[in-house]
mmCIF file of C-alpha atoms in Angstrom:
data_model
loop_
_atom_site.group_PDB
_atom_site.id
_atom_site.type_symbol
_atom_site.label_atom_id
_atom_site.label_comp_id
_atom_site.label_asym_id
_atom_site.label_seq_id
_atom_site.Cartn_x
_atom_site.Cartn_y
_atom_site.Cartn_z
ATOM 1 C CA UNK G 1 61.607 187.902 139.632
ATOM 2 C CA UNK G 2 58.493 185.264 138.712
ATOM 3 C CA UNK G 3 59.536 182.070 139.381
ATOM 4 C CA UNK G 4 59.181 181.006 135.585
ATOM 5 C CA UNK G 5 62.116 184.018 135.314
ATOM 6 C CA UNK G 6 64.295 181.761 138.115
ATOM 7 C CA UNK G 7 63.304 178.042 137.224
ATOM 8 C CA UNK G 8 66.263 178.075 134.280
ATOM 9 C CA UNK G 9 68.957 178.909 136.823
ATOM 10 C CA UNK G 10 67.514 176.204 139.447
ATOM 11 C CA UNK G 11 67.588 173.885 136.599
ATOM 12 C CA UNK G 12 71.024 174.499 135.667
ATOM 13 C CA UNK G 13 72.372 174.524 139.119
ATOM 14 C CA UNK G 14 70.676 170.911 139.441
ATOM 15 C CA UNK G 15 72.630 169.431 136.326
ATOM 16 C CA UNK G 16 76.148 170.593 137.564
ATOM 17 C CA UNK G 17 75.012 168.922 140.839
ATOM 18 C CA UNK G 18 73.796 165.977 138.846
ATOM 19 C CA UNK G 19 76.899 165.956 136.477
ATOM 20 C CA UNK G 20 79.703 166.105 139.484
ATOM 21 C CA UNK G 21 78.231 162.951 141.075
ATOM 22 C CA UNK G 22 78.405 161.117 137.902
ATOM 23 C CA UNK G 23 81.777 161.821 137.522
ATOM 24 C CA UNK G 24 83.044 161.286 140.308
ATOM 25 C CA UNK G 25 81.131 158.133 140.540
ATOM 26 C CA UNK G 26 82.494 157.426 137.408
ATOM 27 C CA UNK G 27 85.659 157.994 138.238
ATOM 28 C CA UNK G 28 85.458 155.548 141.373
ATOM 29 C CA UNK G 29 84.698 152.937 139.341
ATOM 30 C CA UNK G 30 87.523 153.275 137.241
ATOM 31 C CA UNK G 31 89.752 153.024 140.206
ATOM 32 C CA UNK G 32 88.079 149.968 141.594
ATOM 33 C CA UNK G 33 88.323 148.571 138.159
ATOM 34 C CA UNK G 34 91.962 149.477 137.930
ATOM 35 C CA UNK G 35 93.945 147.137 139.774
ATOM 36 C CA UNK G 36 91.759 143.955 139.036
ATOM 37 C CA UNK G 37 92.344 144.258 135.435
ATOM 38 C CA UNK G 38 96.035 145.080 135.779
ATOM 39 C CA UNK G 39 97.810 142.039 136.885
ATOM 40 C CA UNK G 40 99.879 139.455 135.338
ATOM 41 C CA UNK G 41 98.429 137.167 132.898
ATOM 42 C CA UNK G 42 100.282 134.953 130.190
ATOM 43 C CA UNK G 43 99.007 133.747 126.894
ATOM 44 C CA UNK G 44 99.999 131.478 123.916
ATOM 45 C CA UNK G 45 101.294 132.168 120.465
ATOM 46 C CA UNK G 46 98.667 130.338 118.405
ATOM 47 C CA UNK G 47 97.521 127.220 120.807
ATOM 48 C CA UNK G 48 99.171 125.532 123.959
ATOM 49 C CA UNK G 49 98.272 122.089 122.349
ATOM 50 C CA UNK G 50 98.787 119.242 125.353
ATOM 51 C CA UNK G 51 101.645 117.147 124.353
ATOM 52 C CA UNK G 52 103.598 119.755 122.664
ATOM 53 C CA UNK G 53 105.516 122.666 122.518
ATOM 54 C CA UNK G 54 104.607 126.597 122.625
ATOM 55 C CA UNK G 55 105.946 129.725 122.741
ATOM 56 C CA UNK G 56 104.237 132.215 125.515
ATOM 57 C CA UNK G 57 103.940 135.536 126.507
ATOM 58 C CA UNK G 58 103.923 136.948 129.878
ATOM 59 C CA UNK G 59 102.230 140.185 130.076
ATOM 60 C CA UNK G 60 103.622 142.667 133.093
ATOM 61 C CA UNK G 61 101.368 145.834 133.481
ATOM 62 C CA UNK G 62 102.390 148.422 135.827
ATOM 63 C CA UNK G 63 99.889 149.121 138.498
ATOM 64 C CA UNK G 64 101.649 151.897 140.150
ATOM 65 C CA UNK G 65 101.782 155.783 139.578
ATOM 66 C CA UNK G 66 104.798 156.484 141.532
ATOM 67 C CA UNK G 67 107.518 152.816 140.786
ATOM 68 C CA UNK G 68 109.070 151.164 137.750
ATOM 69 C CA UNK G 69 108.396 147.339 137.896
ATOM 70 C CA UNK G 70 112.244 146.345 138.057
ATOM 71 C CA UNK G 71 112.008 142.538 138.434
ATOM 72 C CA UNK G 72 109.672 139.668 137.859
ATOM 73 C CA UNK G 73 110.058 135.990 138.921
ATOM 74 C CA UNK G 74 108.126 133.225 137.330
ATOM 75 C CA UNK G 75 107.598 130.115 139.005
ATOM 76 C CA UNK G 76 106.746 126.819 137.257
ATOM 77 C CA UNK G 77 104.396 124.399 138.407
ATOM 78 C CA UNK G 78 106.428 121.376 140.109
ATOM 79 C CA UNK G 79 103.209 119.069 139.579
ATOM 80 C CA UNK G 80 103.695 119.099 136.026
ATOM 81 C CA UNK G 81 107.416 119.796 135.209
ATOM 82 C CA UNK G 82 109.016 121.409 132.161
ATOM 83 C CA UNK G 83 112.123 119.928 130.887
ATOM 84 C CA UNK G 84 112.595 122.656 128.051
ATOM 85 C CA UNK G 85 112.233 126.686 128.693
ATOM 86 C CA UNK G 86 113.967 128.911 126.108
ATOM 87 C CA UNK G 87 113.909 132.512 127.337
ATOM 88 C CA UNK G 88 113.647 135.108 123.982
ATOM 89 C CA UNK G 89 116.117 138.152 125.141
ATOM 90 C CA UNK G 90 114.274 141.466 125.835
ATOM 91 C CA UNK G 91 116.267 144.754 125.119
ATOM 92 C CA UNK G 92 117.247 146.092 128.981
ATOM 93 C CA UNK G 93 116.046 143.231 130.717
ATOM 94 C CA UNK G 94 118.539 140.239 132.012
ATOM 95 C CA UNK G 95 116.997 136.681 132.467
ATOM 96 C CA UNK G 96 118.135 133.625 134.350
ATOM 97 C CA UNK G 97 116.278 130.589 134.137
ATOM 98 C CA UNK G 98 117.003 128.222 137.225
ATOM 99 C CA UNK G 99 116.314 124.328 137.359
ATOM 100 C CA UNK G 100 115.730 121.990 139.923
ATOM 101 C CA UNK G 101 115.999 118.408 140.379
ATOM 102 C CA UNK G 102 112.843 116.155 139.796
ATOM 103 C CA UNK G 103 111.688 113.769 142.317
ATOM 104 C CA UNK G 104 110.570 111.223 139.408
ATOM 105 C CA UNK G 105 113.146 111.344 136.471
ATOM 106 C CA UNK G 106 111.158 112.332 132.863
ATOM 107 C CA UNK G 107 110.860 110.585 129.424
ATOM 108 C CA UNK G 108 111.516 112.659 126.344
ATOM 109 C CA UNK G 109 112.232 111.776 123.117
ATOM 110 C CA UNK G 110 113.770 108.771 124.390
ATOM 111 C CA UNK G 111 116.356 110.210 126.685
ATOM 112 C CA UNK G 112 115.973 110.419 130.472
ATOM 113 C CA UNK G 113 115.035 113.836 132.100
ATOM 114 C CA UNK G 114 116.220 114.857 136.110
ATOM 115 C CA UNK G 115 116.190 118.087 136.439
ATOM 116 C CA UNK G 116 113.234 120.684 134.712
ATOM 117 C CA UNK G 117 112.758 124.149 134.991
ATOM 118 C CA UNK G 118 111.920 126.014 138.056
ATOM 119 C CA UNK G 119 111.708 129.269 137.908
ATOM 120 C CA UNK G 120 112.924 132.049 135.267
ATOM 121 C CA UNK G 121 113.727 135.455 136.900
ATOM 122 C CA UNK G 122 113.597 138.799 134.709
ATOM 123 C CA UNK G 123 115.767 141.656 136.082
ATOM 124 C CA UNK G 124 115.694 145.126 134.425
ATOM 125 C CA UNK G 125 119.229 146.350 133.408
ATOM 126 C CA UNK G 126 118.301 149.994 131.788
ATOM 127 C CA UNK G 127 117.553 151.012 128.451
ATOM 128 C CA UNK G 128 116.882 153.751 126.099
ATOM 129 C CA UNK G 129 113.518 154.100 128.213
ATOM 130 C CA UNK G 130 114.861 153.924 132.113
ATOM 131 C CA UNK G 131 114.984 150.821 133.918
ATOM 132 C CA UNK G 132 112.239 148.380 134.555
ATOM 133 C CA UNK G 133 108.675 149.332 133.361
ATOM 134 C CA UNK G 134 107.639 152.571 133.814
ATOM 135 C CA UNK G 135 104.043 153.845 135.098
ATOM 136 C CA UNK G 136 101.028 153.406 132.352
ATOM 137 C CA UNK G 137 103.097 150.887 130.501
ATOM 138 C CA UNK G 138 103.568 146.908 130.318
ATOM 139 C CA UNK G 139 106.466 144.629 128.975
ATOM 140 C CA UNK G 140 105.780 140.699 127.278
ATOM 141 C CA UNK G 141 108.391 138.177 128.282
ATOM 142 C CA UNK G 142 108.407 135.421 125.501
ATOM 143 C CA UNK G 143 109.154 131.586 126.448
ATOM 144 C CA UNK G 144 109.431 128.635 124.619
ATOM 145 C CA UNK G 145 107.911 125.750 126.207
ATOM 146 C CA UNK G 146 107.678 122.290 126.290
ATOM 147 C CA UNK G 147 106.396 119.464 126.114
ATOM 148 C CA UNK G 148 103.547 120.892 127.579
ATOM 149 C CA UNK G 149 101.072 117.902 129.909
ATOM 150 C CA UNK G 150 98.518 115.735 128.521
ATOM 151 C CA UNK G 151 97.178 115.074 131.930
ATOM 152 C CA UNK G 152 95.623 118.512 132.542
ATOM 153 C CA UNK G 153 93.968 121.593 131.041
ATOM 154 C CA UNK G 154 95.972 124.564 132.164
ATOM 155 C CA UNK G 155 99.110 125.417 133.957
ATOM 156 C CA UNK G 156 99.487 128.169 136.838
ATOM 157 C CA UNK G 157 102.551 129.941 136.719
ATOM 158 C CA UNK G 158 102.809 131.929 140.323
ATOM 159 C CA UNK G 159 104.606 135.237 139.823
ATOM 160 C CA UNK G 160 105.956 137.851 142.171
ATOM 161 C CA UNK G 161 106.466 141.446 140.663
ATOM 162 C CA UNK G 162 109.232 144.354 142.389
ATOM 163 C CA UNK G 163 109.044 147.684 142.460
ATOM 164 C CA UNK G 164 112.371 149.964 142.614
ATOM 165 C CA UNK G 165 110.586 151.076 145.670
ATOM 166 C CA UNK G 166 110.997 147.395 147.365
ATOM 167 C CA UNK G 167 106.918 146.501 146.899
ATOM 168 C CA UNK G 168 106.535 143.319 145.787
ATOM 169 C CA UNK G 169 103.418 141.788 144.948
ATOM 170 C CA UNK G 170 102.537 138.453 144.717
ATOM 171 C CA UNK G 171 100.019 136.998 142.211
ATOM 172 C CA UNK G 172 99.887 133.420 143.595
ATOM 173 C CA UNK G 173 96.107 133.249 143.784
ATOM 174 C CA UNK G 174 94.655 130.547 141.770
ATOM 175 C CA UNK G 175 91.465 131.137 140.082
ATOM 176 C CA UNK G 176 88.274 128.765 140.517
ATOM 177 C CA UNK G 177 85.855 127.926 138.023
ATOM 178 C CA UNK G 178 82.602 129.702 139.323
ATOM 179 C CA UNK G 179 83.883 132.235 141.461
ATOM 180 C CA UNK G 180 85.158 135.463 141.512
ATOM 181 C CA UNK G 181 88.489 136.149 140.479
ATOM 182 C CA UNK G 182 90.927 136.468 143.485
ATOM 183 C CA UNK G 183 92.791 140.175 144.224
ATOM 184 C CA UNK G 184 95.589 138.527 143.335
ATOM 185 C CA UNK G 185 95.483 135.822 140.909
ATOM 186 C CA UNK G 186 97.960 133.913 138.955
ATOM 187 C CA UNK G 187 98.630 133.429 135.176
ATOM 188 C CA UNK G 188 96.787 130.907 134.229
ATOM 189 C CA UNK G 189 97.649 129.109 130.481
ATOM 190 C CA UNK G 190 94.854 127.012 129.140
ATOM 191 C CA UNK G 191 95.806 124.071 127.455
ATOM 192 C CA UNK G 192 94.188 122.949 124.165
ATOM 193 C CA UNK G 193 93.665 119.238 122.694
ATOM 194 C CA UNK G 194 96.787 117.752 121.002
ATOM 195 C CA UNK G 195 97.003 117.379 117.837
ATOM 196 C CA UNK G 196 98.894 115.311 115.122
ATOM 197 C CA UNK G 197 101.284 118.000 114.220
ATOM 198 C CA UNK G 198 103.282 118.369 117.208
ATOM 199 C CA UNK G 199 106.965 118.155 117.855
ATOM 200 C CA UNK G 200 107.976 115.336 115.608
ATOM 201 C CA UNK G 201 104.746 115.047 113.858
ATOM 202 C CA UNK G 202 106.100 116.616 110.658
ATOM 203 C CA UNK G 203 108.978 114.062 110.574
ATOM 204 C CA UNK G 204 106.654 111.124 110.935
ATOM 205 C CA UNK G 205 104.353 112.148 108.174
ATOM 206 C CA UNK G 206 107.674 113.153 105.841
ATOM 207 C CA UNK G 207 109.247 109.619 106.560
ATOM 208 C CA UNK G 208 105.354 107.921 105.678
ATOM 209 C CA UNK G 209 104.823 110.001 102.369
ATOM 210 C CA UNK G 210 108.311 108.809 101.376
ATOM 211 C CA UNK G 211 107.466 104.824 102.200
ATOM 212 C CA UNK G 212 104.223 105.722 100.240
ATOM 213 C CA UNK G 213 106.501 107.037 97.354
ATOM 214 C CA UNK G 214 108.421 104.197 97.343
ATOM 215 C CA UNK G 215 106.010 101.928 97.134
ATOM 216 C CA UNK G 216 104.025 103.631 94.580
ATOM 217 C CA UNK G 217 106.940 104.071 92.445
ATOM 218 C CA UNK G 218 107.747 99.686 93.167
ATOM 219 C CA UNK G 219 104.069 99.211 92.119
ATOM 220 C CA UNK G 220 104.840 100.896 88.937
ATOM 221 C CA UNK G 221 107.812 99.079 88.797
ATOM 222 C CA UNK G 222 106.431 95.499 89.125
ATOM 223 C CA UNK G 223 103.589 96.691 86.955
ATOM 224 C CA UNK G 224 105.643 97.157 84.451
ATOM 225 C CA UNK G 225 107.526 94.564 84.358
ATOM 226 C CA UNK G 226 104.354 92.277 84.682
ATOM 227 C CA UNK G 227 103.209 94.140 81.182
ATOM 228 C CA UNK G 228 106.389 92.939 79.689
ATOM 229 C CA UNK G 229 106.404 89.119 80.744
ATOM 230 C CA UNK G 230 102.579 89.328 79.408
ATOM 231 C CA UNK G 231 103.990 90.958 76.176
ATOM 232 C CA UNK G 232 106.562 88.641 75.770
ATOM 233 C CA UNK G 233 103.994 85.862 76.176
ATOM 234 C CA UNK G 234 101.408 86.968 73.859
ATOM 235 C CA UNK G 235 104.368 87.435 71.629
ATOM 236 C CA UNK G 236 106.010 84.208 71.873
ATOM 237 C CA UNK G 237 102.546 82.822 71.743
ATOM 238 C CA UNK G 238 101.570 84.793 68.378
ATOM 239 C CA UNK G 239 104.988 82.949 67.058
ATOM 240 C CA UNK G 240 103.739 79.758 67.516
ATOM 241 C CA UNK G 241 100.348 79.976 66.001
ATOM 242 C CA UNK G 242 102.069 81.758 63.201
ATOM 243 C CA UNK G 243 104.125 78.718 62.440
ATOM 244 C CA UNK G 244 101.693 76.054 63.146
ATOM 245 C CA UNK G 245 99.584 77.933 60.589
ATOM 246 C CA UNK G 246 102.302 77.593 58.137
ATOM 247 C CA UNK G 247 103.317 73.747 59.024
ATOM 248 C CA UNK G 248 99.490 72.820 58.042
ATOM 249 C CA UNK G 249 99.834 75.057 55.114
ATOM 250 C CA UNK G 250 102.759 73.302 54.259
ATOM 251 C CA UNK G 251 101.062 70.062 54.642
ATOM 252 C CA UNK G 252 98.042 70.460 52.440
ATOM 253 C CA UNK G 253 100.306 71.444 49.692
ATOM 254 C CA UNK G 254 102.117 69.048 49.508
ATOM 255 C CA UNK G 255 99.065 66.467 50.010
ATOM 256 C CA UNK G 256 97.858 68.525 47.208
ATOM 257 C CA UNK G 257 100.570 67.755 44.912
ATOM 258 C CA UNK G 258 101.514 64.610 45.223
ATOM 259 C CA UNK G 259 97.878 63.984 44.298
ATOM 260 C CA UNK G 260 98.037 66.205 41.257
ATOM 261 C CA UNK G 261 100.891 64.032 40.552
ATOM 262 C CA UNK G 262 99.270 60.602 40.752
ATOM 263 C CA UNK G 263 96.403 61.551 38.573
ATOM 264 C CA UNK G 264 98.735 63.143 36.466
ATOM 265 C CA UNK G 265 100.677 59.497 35.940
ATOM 266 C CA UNK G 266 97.163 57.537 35.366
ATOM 267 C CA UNK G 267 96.149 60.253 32.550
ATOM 268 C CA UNK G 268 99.430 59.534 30.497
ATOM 269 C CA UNK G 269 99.116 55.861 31.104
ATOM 270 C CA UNK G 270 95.488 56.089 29.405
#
């Protein structure tokens, strides 16, 4: 055989090499990429606006090929309390939300808050699908929030998430601006400028377009009636010209006549 006859069978043999290694090199950075991409993260419904309310997601990935996720606990940040957490009820999944008395009381709406949210636990009951979240899939858990700070940008919610096989991992990390993200890090909601239509916003802006009704429709009123006093003035006016006209009239006839008259007398008396 010449050895142009046996360079297309070196050459092929060379590729396969070359095409193993890039898959399985491929394939290793998939799994290193895996788990850092797959943990907890939560995220608003429109904007987290500071001074207001939100509703937010939790997102729960399962990282593992062999366990259901079966539980997940969500801890609140005591620093900057929540008096109001509505849970929205997920189909197999049972929530409690627990509370916990605040070391400086809260003012909202102009009642007095002691106690806020601490913590809101998910626990998987069953469903058409099995319990908990199975292997390759993820679950949301939707909150309504509020009244979110004014005196930060972002909120970190530490979370612990159970396996049916007793792991539990904790993403309690908290991220730092400029640095790699932590194996484990927390959810992390960013908080966006307030804005004049927050909770009670609409009400305040309803009650002000009605004052500015009102007194639209009083300037109308009093403009109105304004016309009519100058009406009835330029009328009562017109009324009084009209008969001085006719008194002078009056006058100068009369002068006229009795002048007639007297000229009338001396022509008969000639």
């Amino acid at each position: 055989m010449s050895a142009f006859s046996a360079f297309p069978a070196f050459a092929a043999k060379n590729v396969a090499r070359v095409s193993v290694a890039g898959g399985i090199a491929a394939t290793t950075l998939l799994l290193l990429a895996g788990p850092a991409s797959a943990h907890v993260s939560v995220q608003p419904q429109g904007e987290a606006a500071k001074g207001g309310y939100a509703t937010i997601n939790f997102k729960v990935p399962n990282e593992r090929d062999d366990a259901s996720t079966t539980k997940v606990e969500v801890n609140f940040p005591a620093e900057h309390p929540l008096a109001s957490v509505m849970p929205q009820p997920v189909s197999g999944w049972k929530v409690d939300v627990t509370k916990s008395k605040l070391a400086e009381p809260l003012k909202m709406h102009g009642s007095t808050i002691t106690e806020a949210v601490s913590k809101v636990t998910w626990t998987a009951t069953g469903g058409r699908t099995g319990p908990g979240i199975a292997s390759g899939e993820f679950q949301q858990f939707p909150l309504s929030v509020g009244q979110l700070p004014e005196d930060t940008d972002q909120l970190l919610f530490k979370t612990l998430q159970t396996y049916d096989n007793k792991d539990v991992v904790r993403w309690i990390e908290a991220p730092k601006e400029g640095e790699e993200e932590p194996e484990s890090p927390a959810p992390v909601l960013k908080l966006t400028a307030a804005t004049d239509d927050e909770h009670g916003g609409a009400a305040d802006s309803a009650t002000a377009g009605a004052a500015g009704a009102a007194s639209k429709q009083d300037g109308a009123q009093d403009g109105a009636k304004s016309g009519d006093t100058k009406s009835e003035t330029a009328s009562a006016s017109g009324s009084d010209t009209t008969a001085r006209v006719l008194g002078i009239a009056g006058i100068v006839v009369g002068a006229a006549g009795v002048t007639f008259g007297i000229l009338a007398g001396r022509r008969r008396t000639a």
